[in-house]
mmCIF file of C-alpha atoms and ligand atoms in Angstrom:
data_model
loop_
_atom_site.group_PDB
_atom_site.id
_atom_site.type_symbol
_atom_site.label_atom_id
_atom_site.label_comp_id
_atom_site.label_asym_id
_atom_site.label_seq_id
_atom_site.Cartn_x
_atom_site.Cartn_y
_atom_site.Cartn_z
ATOM 1 C CA MET S 1 157.554 111.148 64.783
ATOM 2 C CA ASN S 2 160.032 110.282 62.081
ATOM 3 C CA ASP S 3 163.267 109.073 63.709
ATOM 4 C CA GLU S 4 165.377 110.652 61.011
ATOM 5 C CA ASN S 5 164.175 114.111 62.000
ATOM 6 C CA MET S 6 164.828 113.543 65.679
ATOM 7 C CA PHE S 7 167.608 115.803 66.861
ATOM 8 C CA LEU S 8 167.613 115.932 70.634
ATOM 9 C CA GLN S 9 166.123 113.660 73.247
ATOM 10 C CA ALA S 10 165.930 114.264 76.974
ATOM 11 C CA GLU S 11 165.166 110.988 78.715
ATOM 12 C CA ASP S 12 163.991 110.951 82.319
ATOM 13 C CA LEU S 13 166.491 113.563 83.510
ATOM 14 C CA CYS S 14 166.898 113.925 87.250
ATOM 15 C CA LYS S 15 169.085 116.420 89.065
ATOM 16 C CA SER S 16 169.219 117.528 92.654
ATOM 17 C CA PHE S 17 171.501 119.911 94.517
ATOM 18 C CA ARG S 18 172.902 119.390 97.967
ATOM 19 C CA ILE S 19 172.518 122.326 100.282
ATOM 20 C CA GLY S 20 174.117 121.580 103.635
ATOM 21 C CA SER S 21 172.744 118.186 104.607
ATOM 22 C CA ARG S 22 169.628 118.509 102.446
ATOM 23 C CA ARG S 23 169.140 117.380 98.872
ATOM 24 C CA ILE S 24 166.901 119.629 96.862
ATOM 25 C CA PRO S 25 165.455 117.844 93.815
ATOM 26 C CA VAL S 26 165.172 120.262 90.876
ATOM 27 C CA LEU S 27 164.564 117.957 87.899
ATOM 28 C CA LYS S 28 162.481 114.886 88.738
ATOM 29 C CA GLY S 29 162.255 112.988 85.466
ATOM 30 C CA VAL S 30 162.229 115.410 82.569
ATOM 31 C CA SER S 31 161.578 113.908 79.128
ATOM 32 C CA PHE S 32 160.900 115.478 75.753
ATOM 33 C CA SER S 33 162.069 115.286 72.130
ATOM 34 C CA VAL S 34 163.115 117.956 69.696
ATOM 35 C CA THR S 35 163.246 117.627 65.924
ATOM 36 C CA ARG S 36 165.940 119.187 63.762
ATOM 37 C CA GLY S 37 165.194 122.814 62.982
ATOM 38 C CA ASP S 38 162.669 123.020 65.810
ATOM 39 C CA TRP S 39 162.251 126.295 67.703
ATOM 40 C CA VAL S 40 161.564 125.376 71.318
ATOM 41 C CA ALA S 41 160.636 127.667 74.180
ATOM 42 C CA LEU S 42 161.533 126.180 77.542
ATOM 43 C CA TYR S 43 159.132 127.994 79.768
ATOM 44 C CA GLY S 44 158.673 128.070 83.522
ATOM 45 C CA ALA S 45 158.627 130.227 86.625
ATOM 46 C CA SER S 46 161.850 131.512 88.128
ATOM 47 C CA GLY S 47 163.480 128.679 90.077
ATOM 48 C CA SER S 48 161.702 125.947 88.119
ATOM 49 C CA GLY S 49 164.996 124.489 86.856
ATOM 50 C CA LYS S 50 165.252 125.948 83.347
ATOM 51 C CA THR S 51 168.933 126.894 83.618
ATOM 52 C CA THR S 52 169.733 123.579 85.310
ATOM 53 C CA LEU S 53 168.085 121.750 82.403
ATOM 54 C CA LEU S 54 169.714 123.892 79.713
ATOM 55 C CA ASP S 55 173.173 123.237 81.214
ATOM 56 C CA ILE S 56 172.499 119.499 81.005
ATOM 57 C CA LEU S 57 171.217 119.704 77.407
ATOM 58 C CA GLY S 58 174.334 121.694 76.559
ATOM 59 C CA THR S 59 176.597 119.030 78.100
ATOM 60 C CA LEU S 60 177.948 121.523 80.656
ATOM 61 C CA SER S 61 176.651 119.480 83.540
ATOM 62 C CA ARG S 62 175.529 115.895 83.985
ATOM 63 C CA PRO S 63 172.213 114.609 85.201
ATOM 64 C CA ASP S 64 172.161 112.405 88.302
ATOM 65 C CA SER S 65 170.224 109.937 86.169
ATOM 66 C CA GLY S 66 168.616 109.827 82.753
ATOM 67 C CA ARG S 67 170.360 110.776 79.548
ATOM 68 C CA VAL S 68 170.536 113.246 76.701
ATOM 69 C CA LEU S 69 171.010 112.279 73.061
ATOM 70 C CA ILE S 70 172.153 114.982 70.671
ATOM 71 C CA ASP S 71 172.011 113.948 67.044
ATOM 72 C CA GLY S 72 172.446 110.368 68.211
ATOM 73 C CA THR S 73 175.398 111.072 70.502
ATOM 74 C CA ASP S 74 175.236 110.472 74.232
ATOM 75 C CA PRO S 75 177.660 113.085 75.625
ATOM 76 C CA ALA S 76 178.218 110.917 78.703
ATOM 77 C CA SER S 77 179.928 108.380 76.423
ATOM 78 C CA LEU S 78 182.625 110.865 75.320
ATOM 79 C CA SER S 79 186.016 111.451 76.922
ATOM 80 C CA ALA S 80 186.547 114.883 78.473
ATOM 81 C CA ARG S 81 188.578 116.008 75.478
ATOM 82 C CA ALA S 82 186.094 114.678 72.937
ATOM 83 C CA LEU S 83 183.277 116.356 74.840
ATOM 84 C CA VAL S 84 184.958 119.765 74.601
ATOM 85 C CA ALA S 85 185.381 119.326 70.838
ATOM 86 C CA PHE S 86 181.809 118.062 70.442
ATOM 87 C CA ARG S 87 180.427 121.044 72.329
ATOM 88 C CA ARG S 88 182.510 123.562 70.393
ATOM 89 C CA LYS S 89 181.515 122.091 67.059
ATOM 90 C CA ASN S 90 177.809 121.573 67.687
ATOM 91 C CA ILE S 91 176.514 123.853 70.392
ATOM 92 C CA GLY S 92 176.233 127.632 70.693
ATOM 93 C CA PHE S 93 175.344 129.091 74.083
ATOM 94 C CA VAL S 94 173.906 132.371 75.134
ATOM 95 C CA PHE S 95 174.290 132.336 78.911
ATOM 96 C CA GLN S 96 171.979 134.154 81.260
ATOM 97 C CA SER S 97 174.967 136.077 82.628
ATOM 98 C CA TYR S 98 176.676 136.460 79.200
ATOM 99 C CA HIS S 99 180.165 135.142 80.220
ATOM 100 C CA ILE S 100 181.836 137.639 77.897
ATOM 101 C CA LEU S 101 185.555 137.817 78.688
ATOM 102 C CA PRO S 102 186.337 141.216 80.214
ATOM 103 C CA GLU S 103 189.949 141.410 79.001
ATOM 104 C CA LEU S 104 189.065 140.979 75.317
ATOM 105 C CA ASN S 105 187.225 143.499 73.190
ATOM 106 C CA ILE S 106 183.858 142.615 71.686
ATOM 107 C CA LEU S 107 185.228 141.595 68.287
ATOM 108 C CA GLU S 108 187.836 139.321 69.913
ATOM 109 C CA ASN S 109 185.181 137.808 72.159
ATOM 110 C CA VAL S 110 183.000 136.902 69.191
ATOM 111 C CA MET S 111 185.965 135.544 67.192
ATOM 112 C CA LEU S 112 187.177 133.321 70.020
ATOM 113 C CA PRO S 113 185.103 130.150 69.443
ATOM 114 C CA SER S 114 186.017 129.950 65.774
ATOM 115 C CA ARG S 115 189.697 130.575 66.464
ATOM 116 C CA LEU S 116 189.608 127.711 68.988
ATOM 117 C CA ASP S 117 187.981 125.675 66.239
ATOM 118 C CA GLY S 118 190.788 126.502 63.804
ATOM 119 C CA MET S 119 189.155 129.073 61.510
ATOM 120 C CA PRO S 120 191.765 131.361 59.901
ATOM 121 C CA PHE S 121 192.059 134.820 61.454
ATOM 122 C CA LYS S 122 190.800 136.836 58.484
ATOM 123 C CA ALA S 123 187.734 134.688 57.895
ATOM 124 C CA ALA S 124 186.943 134.700 61.610
ATOM 125 C CA ARG S 125 187.250 138.467 61.791
ATOM 126 C CA ALA S 126 184.979 138.955 58.779
ATOM 127 C CA ARG S 127 182.274 136.648 60.126
ATOM 128 C CA ALA S 128 182.475 138.149 63.633
ATOM 129 C CA ALA S 129 182.158 141.665 62.218
ATOM 130 C CA GLU S 130 179.160 140.637 60.122
ATOM 131 C CA LEU S 131 177.426 139.044 63.115
ATOM 132 C CA LEU S 132 178.118 142.076 65.292
ATOM 133 C CA GLU S 133 176.629 144.248 62.622
ATOM 134 C CA SER S 134 173.505 142.099 62.512
ATOM 135 C CA VAL S 135 173.009 142.509 66.273
ATOM 136 C CA GLY S 136 173.511 146.269 65.995
ATOM 137 C CA LEU S 137 176.998 146.467 67.488
ATOM 138 C CA ALA S 138 179.004 147.520 64.435
ATOM 139 C CA GLY S 139 180.172 150.649 66.214
ATOM 140 C CA ARG S 140 181.214 148.835 69.390
ATOM 141 C CA MET S 141 183.628 146.181 68.153
ATOM 142 C CA ASP S 142 186.748 147.612 69.753
ATOM 143 C CA HIS S 143 185.061 148.219 73.102
ATOM 144 C CA ARG S 144 185.632 146.086 76.163
ATOM 145 C CA PRO S 145 182.545 144.439 77.690
ATOM 146 C CA GLY S 146 182.817 146.726 80.738
ATOM 147 C CA GLU S 147 182.097 149.703 78.488
ATOM 148 C CA LEU S 148 178.835 148.179 77.221
ATOM 149 C CA SER S 149 175.378 148.074 78.748
ATOM 150 C CA GLY S 150 173.874 144.744 79.844
ATOM 151 C CA GLY S 151 171.732 144.602 76.715
ATOM 152 C CA GLU S 152 174.731 145.253 74.460
ATOM 153 C CA GLN S 153 176.737 142.521 76.185
ATOM 154 C CA GLN S 154 173.806 140.180 75.661
ATOM 155 C CA ARG S 155 173.745 140.966 71.946
ATOM 156 C CA ALA S 156 177.505 140.334 71.775
ATOM 157 C CA ALA S 157 176.894 136.998 73.516
ATOM 158 C CA VAL S 158 174.324 136.131 70.848
ATOM 159 C CA ALA S 159 176.804 136.940 68.069
ATOM 160 C CA ARG S 160 179.441 134.761 69.745
ATOM 161 C CA ALA S 161 177.025 131.840 70.108
ATOM 162 C CA LEU S 162 176.303 131.933 66.361
ATOM 163 C CA MET S 163 179.950 132.174 65.323
ATOM 164 C CA ASN S 164 180.554 128.462 64.676
ATOM 165 C CA ARG S 165 177.192 127.921 62.936
ATOM 166 C CA PRO S 166 176.083 125.533 65.673
ATOM 167 C CA ALA S 167 173.568 122.807 64.902
ATOM 168 C CA LEU S 168 172.099 123.501 68.347
ATOM 169 C CA LEU S 169 171.607 126.978 69.745
ATOM 170 C CA LEU S 170 170.849 127.168 73.463
ATOM 171 C CA ALA S 171 169.863 130.546 74.826
ATOM 172 C CA ASP S 172 169.059 131.290 78.459
ATOM 173 C CA GLU S 173 166.647 134.222 78.678
ATOM 174 C CA PRO S 174 168.132 135.814 75.524
ATOM 175 C CA THR S 175 165.581 138.632 75.558
ATOM 176 C CA GLY S 176 165.521 138.985 79.339
ATOM 177 C CA ASN S 177 167.485 142.207 79.645
ATOM 178 C CA LEU S 178 166.391 143.813 76.403
ATOM 179 C CA ASP S 179 163.630 146.227 75.535
ATOM 180 C CA SER S 180 160.935 144.533 73.491
ATOM 181 C CA GLU S 181 162.094 145.845 70.136
ATOM 182 C CA THR S 182 165.710 144.748 70.656
ATOM 183 C CA GLY S 183 164.402 141.426 71.975
ATOM 184 C CA ARG S 184 162.396 140.924 68.801
ATOM 185 C CA GLY S 185 165.515 141.722 66.783
ATOM 186 C CA ILE S 186 167.388 138.915 68.581
ATOM 187 C CA LEU S 187 164.581 136.423 67.909
ATOM 188 C CA LYS S 188 164.470 137.442 64.248
ATOM 189 C CA LEU S 189 168.210 136.874 64.019
ATOM 190 C CA PHE S 190 167.770 133.388 65.531
ATOM 191 C CA LEU S 191 165.154 132.558 62.921
ATOM 192 C CA ARG S 192 167.288 133.884 60.089
ATOM 193 C CA VAL S 193 170.192 131.737 61.238
ATOM 194 C CA ARG S 194 167.877 128.746 61.426
ATOM 195 C CA GLN S 195 166.685 129.367 57.906
ATOM 196 C CA GLU S 196 170.282 129.468 56.664
ATOM 197 C CA SER S 197 171.597 126.463 58.603
ATOM 198 C CA ASN S 198 168.580 124.490 59.877
ATOM 199 C CA THR S 199 169.748 125.289 63.395
ATOM 200 C CA THR S 200 167.727 123.817 66.242
ATOM 201 C CA ILE S 201 166.896 126.491 68.805
ATOM 202 C CA ILE S 202 166.097 125.927 72.458
ATOM 203 C CA MET S 203 165.355 129.171 74.190
ATOM 204 C CA VAL S 204 164.660 129.534 77.907
ATOM 205 C CA THR S 205 162.186 132.159 78.948
ATOM 206 C CA HIS S 206 159.980 132.988 81.907
ATOM 207 C CA ASP S 207 157.974 135.336 79.662
ATOM 208 C CA ARG S 208 154.759 133.742 78.449
ATOM 209 C CA GLY S 209 154.494 136.210 75.581
ATOM 210 C CA VAL S 210 157.956 135.290 74.264
ATOM 211 C CA ALA S 211 157.315 131.562 74.798
ATOM 212 C CA SER S 212 154.064 131.738 72.842
ATOM 213 C CA LEU S 213 155.915 132.733 69.654
ATOM 214 C CA ALA S 214 157.789 129.430 69.392
ATOM 215 C CA GLY S 215 156.414 126.438 67.522
ATOM 216 C CA HIS S 216 157.135 124.092 70.414
ATOM 217 C CA VAL S 217 156.569 125.061 74.026
ATOM 218 C CA VAL S 218 157.881 122.855 76.822
ATOM 219 C CA GLU S 219 156.784 123.980 80.257
ATOM 220 C CA LEU S 220 158.610 122.975 83.437
ATOM 221 C CA ARG S 221 156.746 122.824 86.697
ATOM 222 C CA ASP S 222 157.527 121.012 89.940
ATOM 223 C CA GLY S 223 160.513 119.336 88.313
ATOM 224 C CA VAL S 224 158.683 117.737 85.394
ATOM 225 C CA VAL S 225 157.357 118.725 81.977
ATOM 226 C CA SER S 226 153.851 119.968 82.721
ATOM 227 C CA GLN S 227 153.057 120.896 79.138
ATOM 228 C CA ASN S 228 154.572 119.918 75.791
ATOM 229 C CA GLU S 229 152.786 121.661 72.966
ATOM 230 C CA GLN S 230 153.465 121.831 69.213
ATOM 231 C CA LYS S 231 151.761 124.734 67.565
ATOM 232 C CA GLU S 232 151.973 127.234 64.780
ATOM 233 C CA GLU S 233 154.967 129.578 65.060
ATOM 234 C CA MET S 234 154.395 133.293 65.219
ATOM 235 C CA LYS S 235 156.637 135.998 63.807
ATOM 236 C CA PRO S 236 158.578 137.917 66.460
HETATM 237 N N1 ADP O 301 174.641 124.936 91.850
HETATM 238 C C1 ADP O 301 173.512 124.941 92.605
HETATM 239 N N2 ADP O 301 173.560 124.616 93.907
HETATM 240 C C2 ADP O 301 172.433 124.594 94.679
HETATM 241 N N3 ADP O 301 171.210 124.892 94.207
HETATM 242 C C3 ADP O 301 171.106 125.245 92.926
HETATM 243 C C4 ADP O 301 172.245 125.280 92.044
HETATM 244 N N4 ADP O 301 171.827 125.660 90.805
HETATM 245 C C5 ADP O 301 170.489 125.842 90.909
HETATM 246 N N5 ADP O 301 170.056 125.587 92.158
HETATM 247 C C6 ADP O 301 168.662 125.651 92.648
HETATM 248 O O1 ADP O 301 167.859 124.920 91.725
HETATM 249 C C7 ADP O 301 166.631 125.570 91.500
HETATM 250 C C8 ADP O 301 166.447 125.826 89.997
HETATM 251 O O2 ADP O 301 167.399 126.788 89.580
HETATM 252 P P1 ADP O 301 167.531 127.244 88.069
HETATM 253 O O3 ADP O 301 167.765 126.053 87.225
HETATM 254 O O4 ADP O 301 168.557 128.313 88.008
HETATM 255 O O5 ADP O 301 166.061 127.824 87.801
HETATM 256 P P2 ADP O 301 165.541 128.828 86.665
HETATM 257 O O6 ADP O 301 166.603 128.988 85.627
HETATM 258 O O7 ADP O 301 164.282 128.197 86.150
HETATM 259 O O8 ADP O 301 165.237 130.122 87.379
HETATM 260 C C9 ADP O 301 166.656 126.830 92.339
HETATM 261 O O9 ADP O 301 165.965 126.575 93.533
HETATM 262 C C10 ADP O 301 168.110 127.051 92.592
HETATM 263 O O10 ADP O 301 168.315 127.725 93.799
HETATM 264 MG MG1 MG O 302 167.669 130.628 84.947
#
C-alpha cells in the first residue's frame, strides 16, 4: 500500500474493562489500516467491541496498549487542549445514542461544532440549514430534540457530524434506527460528502447487508480482526 494514501492506522489495540474485581478484555490486539477516502464497515455481533474501538479511533478514549495514527498524528502525543482542537477539526461523530443537546433546537445543535470552531454565525446557519435539508429535516429546524422521533434525531446527528467537513467521519450504527429507505438516504449522503471532500468513512454496523455495501469490511470477533476484506463498493 502506498504510504502517502495511508490515513488511519490501528496498531495492536488492546482494551479491557474492570467489572468489580474482574477484568474483561474486549479488544485483544486489533490492527488494520485505512486509506484516505476509504469507506469502511466495522462489522461484528453485538458486544464484540465495535463502539469501544470506534471511541478509541475517535480519540474519545485511550487504548490500554497499542496506538492509533490519524493522518500521521498520534493523539496520545497531544496535550488535552490540543486533542480537543484536533478532534473538532478532523473528526465528525455520529454516536449510537445521538448525544443531541436537549436544550438547543435542531438547527442550533447542528451549528454548534462550527461555532466552537469559529465559523461566523451566518455562514454556520446557512450550512446547517443546507445539511438539515439534505437529511430531510428542513421542516424541523426549530424543534427541540425531544419533539423528534429517534430516526429524526439520528438524521440531525448525521448533519451535525458533517458540519465541519471532517476528514474522518465515524458513525456508530448510523442506519440502526432507521427504516431501510431512510438508512439508504443516510449512506448516500455519506458518499456524496466523501465525493466532495475525500472524507474517510468508518461506519459501525451489526447488519451484514449494510456492511456488504462498503468497499472495505473489517470484522471484529473475539477481540481481534477476524476478517479484513477490500472489495468493490456497492451503491446504497
Ligand atoms: N465502560 C464500560 N465498562 C464496562 N464494560 C464495558 C464498557 N463499555 C463496554 N463494555 C463491555 O465491552 C463489551 C463490548 O461493548 P461495545 O464496544 O459496546 O460492543 P458493540 O458496540 O460491538 O456492541 C461488552 O461486553 C460491554 O458490556
Ligand atoms: Mg455499539
